[in-house]
Structure formats: C-alpha cells, structure tokens
mmCIF file of C-alpha atoms in Angstrom:
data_model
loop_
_atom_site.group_PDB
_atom_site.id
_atom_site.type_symbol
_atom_site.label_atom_id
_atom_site.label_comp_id
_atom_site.label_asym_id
_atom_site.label_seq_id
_atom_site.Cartn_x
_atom_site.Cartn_y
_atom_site.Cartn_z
ATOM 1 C CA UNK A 1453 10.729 6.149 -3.830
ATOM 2 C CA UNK A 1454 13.008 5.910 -0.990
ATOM 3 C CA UNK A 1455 16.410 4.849 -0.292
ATOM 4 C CA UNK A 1456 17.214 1.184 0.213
ATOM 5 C CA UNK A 1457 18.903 2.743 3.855
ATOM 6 C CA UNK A 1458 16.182 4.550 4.190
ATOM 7 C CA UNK A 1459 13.731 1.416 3.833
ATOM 8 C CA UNK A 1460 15.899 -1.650 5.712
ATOM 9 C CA UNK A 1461 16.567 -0.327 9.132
ATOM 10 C CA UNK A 1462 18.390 -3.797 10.366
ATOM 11 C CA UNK A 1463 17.770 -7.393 10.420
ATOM 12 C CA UNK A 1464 16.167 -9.346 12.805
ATOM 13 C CA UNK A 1465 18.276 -11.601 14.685
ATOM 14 C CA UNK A 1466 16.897 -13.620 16.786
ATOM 15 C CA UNK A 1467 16.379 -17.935 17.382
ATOM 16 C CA UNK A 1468 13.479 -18.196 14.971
ATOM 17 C CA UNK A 1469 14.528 -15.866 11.934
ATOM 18 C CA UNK A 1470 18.124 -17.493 12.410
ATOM 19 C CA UNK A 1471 16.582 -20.672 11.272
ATOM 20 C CA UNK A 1472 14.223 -19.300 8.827
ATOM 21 C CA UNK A 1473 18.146 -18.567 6.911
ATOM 22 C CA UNK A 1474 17.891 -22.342 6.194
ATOM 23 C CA UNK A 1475 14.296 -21.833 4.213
ATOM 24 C CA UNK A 1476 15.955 -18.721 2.442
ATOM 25 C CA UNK A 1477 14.227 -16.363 4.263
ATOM 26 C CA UNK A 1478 15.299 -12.968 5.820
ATOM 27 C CA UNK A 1479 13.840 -11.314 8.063
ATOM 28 C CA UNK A 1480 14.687 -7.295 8.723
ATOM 29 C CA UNK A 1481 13.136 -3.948 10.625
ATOM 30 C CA UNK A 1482 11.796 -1.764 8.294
ATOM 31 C CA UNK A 1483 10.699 1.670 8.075
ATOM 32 C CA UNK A 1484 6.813 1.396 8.998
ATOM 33 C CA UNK A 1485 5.640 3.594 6.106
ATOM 34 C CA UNK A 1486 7.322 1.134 3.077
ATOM 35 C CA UNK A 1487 5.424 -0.970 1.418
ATOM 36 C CA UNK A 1488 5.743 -4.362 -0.114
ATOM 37 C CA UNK A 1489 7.272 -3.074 -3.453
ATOM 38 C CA UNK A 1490 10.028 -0.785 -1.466
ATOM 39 C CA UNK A 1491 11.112 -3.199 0.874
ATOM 40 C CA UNK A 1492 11.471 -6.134 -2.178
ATOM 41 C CA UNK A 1493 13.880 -3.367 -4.386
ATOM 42 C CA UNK A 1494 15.795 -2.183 -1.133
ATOM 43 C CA UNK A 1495 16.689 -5.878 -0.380
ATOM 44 C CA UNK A 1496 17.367 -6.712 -4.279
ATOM 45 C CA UNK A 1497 19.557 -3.647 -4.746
ATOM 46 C CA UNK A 1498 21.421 -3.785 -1.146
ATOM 47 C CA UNK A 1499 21.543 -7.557 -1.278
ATOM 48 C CA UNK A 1500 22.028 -8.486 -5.028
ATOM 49 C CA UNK A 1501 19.492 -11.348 -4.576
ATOM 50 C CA UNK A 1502 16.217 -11.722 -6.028
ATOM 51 C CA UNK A 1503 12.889 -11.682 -3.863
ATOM 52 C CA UNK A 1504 10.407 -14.140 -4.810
ATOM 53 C CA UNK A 1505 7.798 -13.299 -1.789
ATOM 54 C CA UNK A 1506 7.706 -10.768 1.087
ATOM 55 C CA UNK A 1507 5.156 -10.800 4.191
ATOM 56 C CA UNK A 1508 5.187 -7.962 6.325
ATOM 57 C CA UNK A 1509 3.617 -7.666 9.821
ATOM 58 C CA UNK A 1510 3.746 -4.886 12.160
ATOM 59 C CA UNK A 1511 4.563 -5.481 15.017
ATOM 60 C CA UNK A 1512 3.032 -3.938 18.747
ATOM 61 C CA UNK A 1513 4.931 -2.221 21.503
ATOM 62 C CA UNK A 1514 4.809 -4.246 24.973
ATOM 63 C CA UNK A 1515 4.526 -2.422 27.935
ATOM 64 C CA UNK A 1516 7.678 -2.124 30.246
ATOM 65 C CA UNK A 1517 8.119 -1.436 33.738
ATOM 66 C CA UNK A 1518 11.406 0.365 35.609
ATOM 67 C CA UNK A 1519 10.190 0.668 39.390
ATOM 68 C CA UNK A 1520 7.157 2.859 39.501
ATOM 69 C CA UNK A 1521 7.486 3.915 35.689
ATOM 70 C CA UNK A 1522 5.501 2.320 33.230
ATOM 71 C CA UNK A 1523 6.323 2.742 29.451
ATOM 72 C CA UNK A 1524 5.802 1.310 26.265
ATOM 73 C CA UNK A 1525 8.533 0.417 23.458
ATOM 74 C CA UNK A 1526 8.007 1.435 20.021
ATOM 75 C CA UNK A 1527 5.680 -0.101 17.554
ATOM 76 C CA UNK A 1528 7.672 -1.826 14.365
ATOM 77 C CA UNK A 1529 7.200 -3.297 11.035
ATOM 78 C CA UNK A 1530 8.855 -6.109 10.060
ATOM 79 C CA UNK A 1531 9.464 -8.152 6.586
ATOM 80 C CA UNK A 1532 10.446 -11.628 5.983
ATOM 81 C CA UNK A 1533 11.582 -12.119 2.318
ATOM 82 C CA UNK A 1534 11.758 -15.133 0.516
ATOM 83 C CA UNK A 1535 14.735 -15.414 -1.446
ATOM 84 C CA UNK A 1536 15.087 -17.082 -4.996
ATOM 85 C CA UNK A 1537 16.215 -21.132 -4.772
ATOM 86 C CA UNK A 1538 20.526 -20.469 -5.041
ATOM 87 C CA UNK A 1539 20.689 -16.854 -3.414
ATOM 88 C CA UNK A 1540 21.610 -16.158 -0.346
ATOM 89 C CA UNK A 1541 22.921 -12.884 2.064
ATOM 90 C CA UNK A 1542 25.980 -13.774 3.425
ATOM 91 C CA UNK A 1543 27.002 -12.673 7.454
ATOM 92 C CA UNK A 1544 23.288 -11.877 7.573
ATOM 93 C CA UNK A 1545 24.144 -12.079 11.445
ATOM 94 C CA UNK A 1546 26.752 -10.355 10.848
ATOM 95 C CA UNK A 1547 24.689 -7.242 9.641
#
C-alpha cells in the first residue's frame, strides 16, 4: 500500500471543484496508478474525514503550442470524494 503523500499529489482548485466544497466534495490529483481503495484511506488518514463515495476519471493531455513547437501536457488522474454529512477539510484552497 502506498503512502497517503505518495497517493494525493494536490487538490484541484479550480471554479467548478470550488463549488463542489458546498456538496462536500473534494476534488484532488492523484497518482495515476492508485486505485479507489488508496485514494479513500489517503484522504481519511491525511484529512481525518470519512469518505462515503469516490469517482475517479483520468484525465487527457491537450496539445500545446510555443511558436513552431508543438507538445502535449501530461495525462492525470483525478478523484472527487464525497465526504460524510458534518465533515469537512478546512483551507482546502489553501492546500
């Protein structure tokens, strides 16, 4: 089993996952190999919360230009858990 740090890379801050807060859900970067059962205990033991549902998706590079060089950014995986009614992760901007 890996390490929680090892599992949660960051969280995903952006418009949408800020207001998914207010539906107590989280969403975070995670390592691409974890599974479902990883990611819940890394976010239980970092977090002290309880998980009652994580989705995971991964996530495509897009393809980026700079002049006359094309590249490509790195393909992610990311996980929005569901967080028991009455928990919450404080300064999850913050993180």
């Amino acid at each position: 089993m890996r390490d929680a740090r090892d599992v949660l890379k960051s969280p995903v801050i952006s418009e949408k996952s800020v207001g998914l807060v207010e539906e107590n859900k989280y969403s975070f970067w995670v390592n691409p190999a974890a599974n479902k059962i990883e990611i819940i205990a890394a976010v239980e033991k970092m977090f002290k919360v309880s998980v009652v549902e994580i989705r995971t998706m991964n996530v495509k590079g897009k393809m980026k230009r700079v002049g006359k060089y094309a590249g490509k950014t790195t393909n992610r995986k990311k996980a929005i858990a569901t967080l028991k009614a009455g928990d919450k992760i404080e300064n999850f901007a913050g993180l």
